[in-house]
Short mmCIF file of C-alpha atoms in Angstrom, two decimals:
data_model
loop_
_atom_site.label_atom_id
_atom_site.label_comp_id
_atom_site.label_asym_id
_atom_site.label_seq_id
_atom_site.Cartn_x
_atom_site.Cartn_y
_atom_site.Cartn_z
CA MET A 171 30.91 -11.38 7.67
CA GLN A 172 32.57 -12.14 4.58
CA LYS A 173 32.16 -9.45 2.22
CA PRO A 174 29.85 -10.37 -0.75
CA LYS A 175 31.66 -11.85 -4.31
CA ILE A 176 29.90 -10.62 -7.35
CA LEU A 177 30.39 -13.44 -10.41
CA VAL A 178 29.84 -13.71 -13.36
CA ALA A 179 26.44 -16.36 -14.17
CA GLY A 180 25.71 -16.54 -17.64
CA ASP A 181 25.37 -13.59 -20.59
CA SER A 182 22.14 -12.40 -18.94
CA SER A 183 22.81 -12.85 -14.78
CA VAL A 184 25.18 -12.31 -12.17
CA LEU A 185 25.60 -14.46 -8.87
CA ILE A 186 26.20 -12.30 -5.41
CA GLU A 187 28.37 -14.93 -3.15
CA PHE A 188 27.75 -14.02 0.56
CA GLY A 189 29.58 -16.60 1.85
CA LYS A 190 30.22 -20.66 2.39
CA GLU A 191 28.40 -21.14 5.24
CA ILE A 192 24.44 -21.46 5.54
CA SER A 193 22.86 -19.64 8.50
CA PRO A 194 19.95 -17.30 9.55
CA GLU A 195 22.11 -14.50 9.70
CA THR A 196 23.62 -14.94 5.78
CA ASN A 197 20.03 -15.70 5.10
CA ARG A 198 18.69 -12.67 6.61
CA ARG A 199 21.35 -10.76 4.60
CA ILE A 200 20.25 -12.48 1.39
CA ALA A 201 16.66 -11.22 2.39
CA ALA A 202 17.48 -7.85 3.08
CA THR A 203 18.99 -7.28 -0.12
CA VAL A 204 16.37 -8.43 -1.98
CA GLN A 205 14.31 -6.11 -0.58
CA LEU A 206 16.81 -3.23 -1.38
CA ILE A 207 17.11 -4.18 -5.16
CA HIS A 208 12.91 -4.07 -5.04
CA ALA A 209 13.34 -0.64 -2.87
CA GLN A 210 15.80 0.82 -5.61
CA GLN A 211 14.21 -0.55 -8.01
CA ILE A 212 17.22 -1.02 -10.90
CA GLU A 213 16.48 -1.06 -13.82
CA GLY A 214 16.51 -4.53 -16.51
CA VAL A 215 16.71 -6.84 -13.45
CA VAL A 216 14.12 -9.16 -14.04
CA ASP A 217 14.15 -11.79 -11.50
CA MET A 218 15.88 -12.62 -8.12
CA ILE A 219 16.28 -16.08 -6.80
CA PRO A 220 17.64 -16.38 -3.19
CA THR A 221 20.12 -19.75 -2.50
CA TYR A 222 21.52 -21.03 0.87
CA CYS A 223 24.33 -18.59 0.74
CA ALA A 224 23.80 -16.70 -2.95
CA LEU A 225 21.71 -14.40 -4.69
CA LEU A 226 21.57 -15.34 -8.24
CA ILE A 227 19.49 -11.90 -10.41
CA ASN A 228 19.01 -12.09 -13.96
CA TYR A 229 19.08 -8.96 -16.06
CA ASP A 230 17.74 -7.90 -19.34
CA PRO A 231 21.16 -6.76 -21.42
CA ARG A 232 19.13 -4.66 -23.89
CA VAL A 233 18.74 -2.40 -20.83
CA ILE A 234 21.27 -2.56 -18.55
CA LEU A 235 24.53 -3.73 -19.47
CA PHE A 236 26.77 -5.98 -17.35
CA ASP A 237 29.54 -3.84 -15.77
CA PRO A 238 27.10 -0.83 -14.97
CA LEU A 239 24.91 -3.16 -13.08
CA VAL A 240 27.97 -4.79 -11.28
CA ARG A 241 29.01 -0.64 -10.29
CA ARG A 242 25.31 -0.61 -9.07
CA LEU A 243 25.23 -3.81 -7.19
CA GLU A 244 28.74 -3.02 -5.26
CA LYS A 245 27.20 0.47 -3.67
CA LEU A 246 24.34 -0.98 -2.56
CA LEU A 247 26.13 -4.18 -1.06
CA GLU A 248 27.72 -1.32 0.89
CA ILE A 249 24.68 -0.47 2.54
CA GLU A 250 24.06 -2.58 6.00
CA VAL A 251 20.72 -4.21 4.88
CA SER A 252 20.32 -6.59 7.73
CA ALA A 253 20.45 -3.60 10.81
CA GLY A 254 17.31 -3.20 12.47
CA GLU A 255 15.75 -7.21 11.82
CA THR A 256 13.81 -7.50 14.66
CA LYS A 257 10.48 -9.35 13.13
CA LYS A 258 9.96 -12.57 11.57
CA ARG A 259 6.75 -13.74 9.73
CA VAL A 260 5.07 -17.13 10.71
CA TYR A 261 2.76 -19.17 8.63
CA GLU A 262 1.06 -21.57 11.04
CA ILE A 263 0.91 -24.59 8.46
CA PRO A 264 -1.29 -28.12 10.06
CA VAL A 265 -0.20 -31.17 10.47
CA CYS A 266 -1.91 -34.64 10.58
CA TYR A 267 1.08 -36.94 11.41
CA GLY A 268 1.65 -40.77 10.91
CA GLY A 269 -1.02 -43.76 9.92
CA LYS A 270 -1.84 -42.91 6.23
CA TYR A 271 -0.41 -39.54 6.35
CA GLY A 272 2.63 -40.04 7.58
CA PRO A 273 3.84 -43.57 6.32
CA ASP A 274 7.38 -43.08 7.41
CA LEU A 275 6.86 -41.42 10.71
CA ASP A 276 8.22 -44.98 12.19
CA VAL A 277 11.21 -44.98 10.38
CA ILE A 278 11.71 -41.80 11.87
CA ALA A 279 11.33 -42.87 15.15
CA ARG A 280 12.95 -46.50 14.74
CA HIS A 281 16.56 -44.10 13.58
CA ALA A 282 16.21 -41.89 16.25
CA GLY A 283 15.63 -44.52 19.09
CA LEU A 284 12.17 -42.58 19.98
CA THR A 285 8.18 -43.17 20.12
CA GLU A 286 6.08 -41.91 17.13
CA GLN A 287 4.76 -39.27 19.73
CA GLU A 288 8.54 -37.85 20.72
CA VAL A 289 9.19 -37.13 17.10
CA ILE A 290 5.62 -35.15 16.52
CA ARG A 291 6.80 -32.93 19.28
CA ILE A 292 10.35 -32.27 18.60
CA HIS A 293 9.38 -31.27 15.12
CA SER A 294 6.54 -29.71 15.77
CA SER A 295 8.25 -27.59 18.83
CA ARG A 296 10.50 -24.98 16.61
CA ASP A 297 10.34 -22.34 13.94
CA TYR A 298 11.92 -23.36 11.30
CA LEU A 299 13.47 -20.59 8.58
CA ILE A 300 12.70 -20.95 5.21
CA TYR A 301 15.86 -20.79 3.74
CA MET A 302 15.32 -21.12 -0.09
CA LEU A 303 12.37 -22.70 -2.51
CA GLY A 304 12.95 -24.93 -5.34
CA PHE A 305 12.78 -28.28 -6.98
CA LEU A 306 8.87 -27.69 -7.42
CA PRO A 307 6.94 -24.46 -7.22
CA GLY A 308 6.62 -23.68 -3.65
CA PHE A 309 8.80 -26.65 -2.41
CA THR A 310 10.20 -25.09 1.13
CA TYR A 311 13.76 -25.84 2.19
CA LEU A 312 13.49 -25.10 5.93
CA GLY A 313 16.24 -24.96 8.41
CA GLY A 314 16.62 -25.73 12.22
CA LEU A 315 15.36 -29.80 11.94
CA ASP A 316 16.59 -31.01 15.68
CA GLU A 317 19.67 -33.31 15.14
CA ARG A 318 18.03 -35.80 17.03
CA ILE A 319 15.30 -36.57 14.08
CA HIS A 320 17.48 -35.94 11.06
CA THR A 321 16.87 -39.35 9.24
CA PRO A 322 18.87 -40.10 5.50
CA ARG A 323 16.62 -40.38 2.77
CA LEU A 324 15.18 -43.15 0.84
CA GLN A 325 17.45 -45.45 -0.59
CA THR A 326 14.59 -45.68 -3.43
CA PRO A 327 12.88 -42.77 -4.25
CA ARG A 328 8.73 -43.09 -4.55
CA VAL A 329 7.35 -42.92 -8.14
CA ARG A 330 4.98 -40.33 -6.55
CA ILE A 331 4.19 -38.70 -3.70
CA GLU A 332 1.15 -36.13 -2.74
CA ALA A 333 0.77 -32.87 -2.63
CA GLY A 334 0.90 -31.52 0.78
CA SER A 335 3.06 -33.97 2.84
CA VAL A 336 5.49 -33.03 4.96
CA GLY A 337 8.80 -35.27 5.16
CA ILE A 338 12.34 -35.27 6.18
CA GLY A 339 15.42 -35.61 3.79
CA GLY A 340 18.52 -35.93 6.26
CA SER A 341 19.26 -32.82 7.89
CA GLN A 342 15.87 -30.91 6.38
CA THR A 343 12.08 -30.99 6.22
CA GLY A 344 9.73 -29.17 3.77
CA ILE A 345 6.66 -29.85 2.09
CA TYR A 346 5.68 -31.43 -1.37
CA PRO A 347 3.71 -28.48 -3.08
CA LEU A 348 2.55 -30.85 -5.63
CA ASP A 349 2.28 -34.49 -6.70
CA SER A 350 5.78 -35.52 -7.64
CA PRO A 351 8.53 -38.18 -6.72
CA GLY A 352 10.96 -37.74 -4.12
CA GLY A 353 13.45 -39.42 -2.08
CA TRP A 354 12.20 -38.16 1.79
CA ASN A 355 11.09 -39.80 4.71
CA LEU A 356 6.81 -38.62 4.62
CA MET A 357 6.21 -38.07 7.95
CA GLY A 358 2.42 -36.32 7.92
CA MET A 359 0.79 -34.39 5.66
CA THR A 360 -0.53 -30.90 5.49
CA PRO A 361 -4.05 -29.69 3.52
CA VAL A 362 -2.95 -26.10 2.82
CA LYS A 363 -1.51 -25.31 -0.37
CA THR A 364 1.73 -23.90 -0.35
CA TYR A 365 1.34 -23.88 -4.25
CA ASP A 366 -1.95 -23.13 -5.74
CA PRO A 367 -1.47 -21.64 -9.69
CA GLU A 368 -5.04 -20.24 -8.77
CA ARG A 369 -4.10 -18.21 -6.64
CA GLU A 370 -3.38 -14.31 -7.09
CA VAL A 371 0.13 -14.74 -5.46
CA PRO A 372 0.65 -19.11 -6.15
CA ILE A 373 3.43 -19.61 -3.85
CA LEU A 374 2.23 -18.67 0.10
CA VAL A 375 5.33 -18.23 1.47
CA LYS A 376 8.77 -16.31 0.60
CA ALA A 377 12.36 -17.46 1.72
CA GLY A 378 13.72 -15.79 4.92
CA GLU A 379 9.95 -16.47 6.10
CA TYR A 380 9.10 -18.96 9.11
CA ILE A 381 6.66 -22.15 8.91
CA ARG A 382 5.85 -23.64 12.43
CA PHE A 383 4.16 -26.82 11.78
CA VAL A 384 1.10 -27.48 14.36
CA PRO A 385 -0.21 -31.40 15.21
CA VAL A 386 -3.97 -31.58 14.29
CA SER A 387 -6.56 -34.83 14.17
CA GLU A 388 -7.36 -36.43 11.26
CA GLU A 389 -10.82 -34.89 11.83
CA GLU A 390 -9.13 -31.40 12.14
CA TYR A 391 -7.60 -32.48 8.78
CA LEU A 392 -10.42 -33.11 6.78
CA GLN A 393 -12.42 -30.14 8.03
CA ILE A 394 -9.27 -28.16 6.97
CA ARG A 395 -9.15 -29.88 4.00
CA ASP A 396 -12.78 -28.95 2.67
CA GLU A 397 -12.63 -25.08 3.98
CA VAL A 398 -9.28 -24.87 1.44
CA ASP A 399 -11.07 -26.87 -1.33
CA SER A 400 -13.96 -24.28 -0.99
CA GLY A 401 -11.48 -21.26 -0.83
CA VAL A 402 -12.44 -19.85 3.25
CA TYR A 403 -9.65 -20.99 4.65
CA GLN A 404 -7.05 -18.72 5.89
CA VAL A 405 -3.36 -19.77 7.17
CA THR A 406 -2.71 -18.29 10.27
CA VAL A 407 0.12 -15.77 9.96
CA HIS A 408 1.75 -13.91 12.77
CA GLU A 409 4.89 -11.49 13.07
CA GLU A 410 7.32 -12.73 16.50
CA GLU A 411 10.07 -10.66 17.46
CA ALA A 412 13.27 -12.48 16.13
#
């Protein structure tokens, strides 16, 4: 794997670039580096933002200057941070596919030359690595979408997409955490709130974790939604061998 580069990213930020290739291996190394920096408790580091191939670190120059920070990061990057990673954390996210919950499911199916049920089966048959969060608080950029259901974004984006909508945009799939504009093809909806400002930890998932979509009926969707609204629903989370 390419040796990471540390680049200037403003007067109070540095960017650690891990390469140009989007891959699970790169993502694991970024996630492990974040954990290592947390463990080292480097004074002055105020925030870390992982992306597909890089890690942006924001720091307080009143606490630590650029050169001392870079020296500490260079030493940390010499450590083989990805060694020993054997577990993955998986969130099971219920989704009601099609109909009023997924108005573009037929578009995705026609583009793929498949039936709607085949699209649902393919979409829900694998675990998706969360490469990064962005665009909106808790918006998940997921890797691993089956090529058979890659679907171009809408030519004219919608003005409003409901929170919880699950969509496909090109080679990516993800969940809209808030009502917002968007250009992805909507295939279903989850009653789970991936972002809730009233929660102690507002964003449900982290980069480096996994999401597994679980098809549910409309009746099950409505029941889970009621449980979510009343605060009793618990997302199923488990660890598996990576």
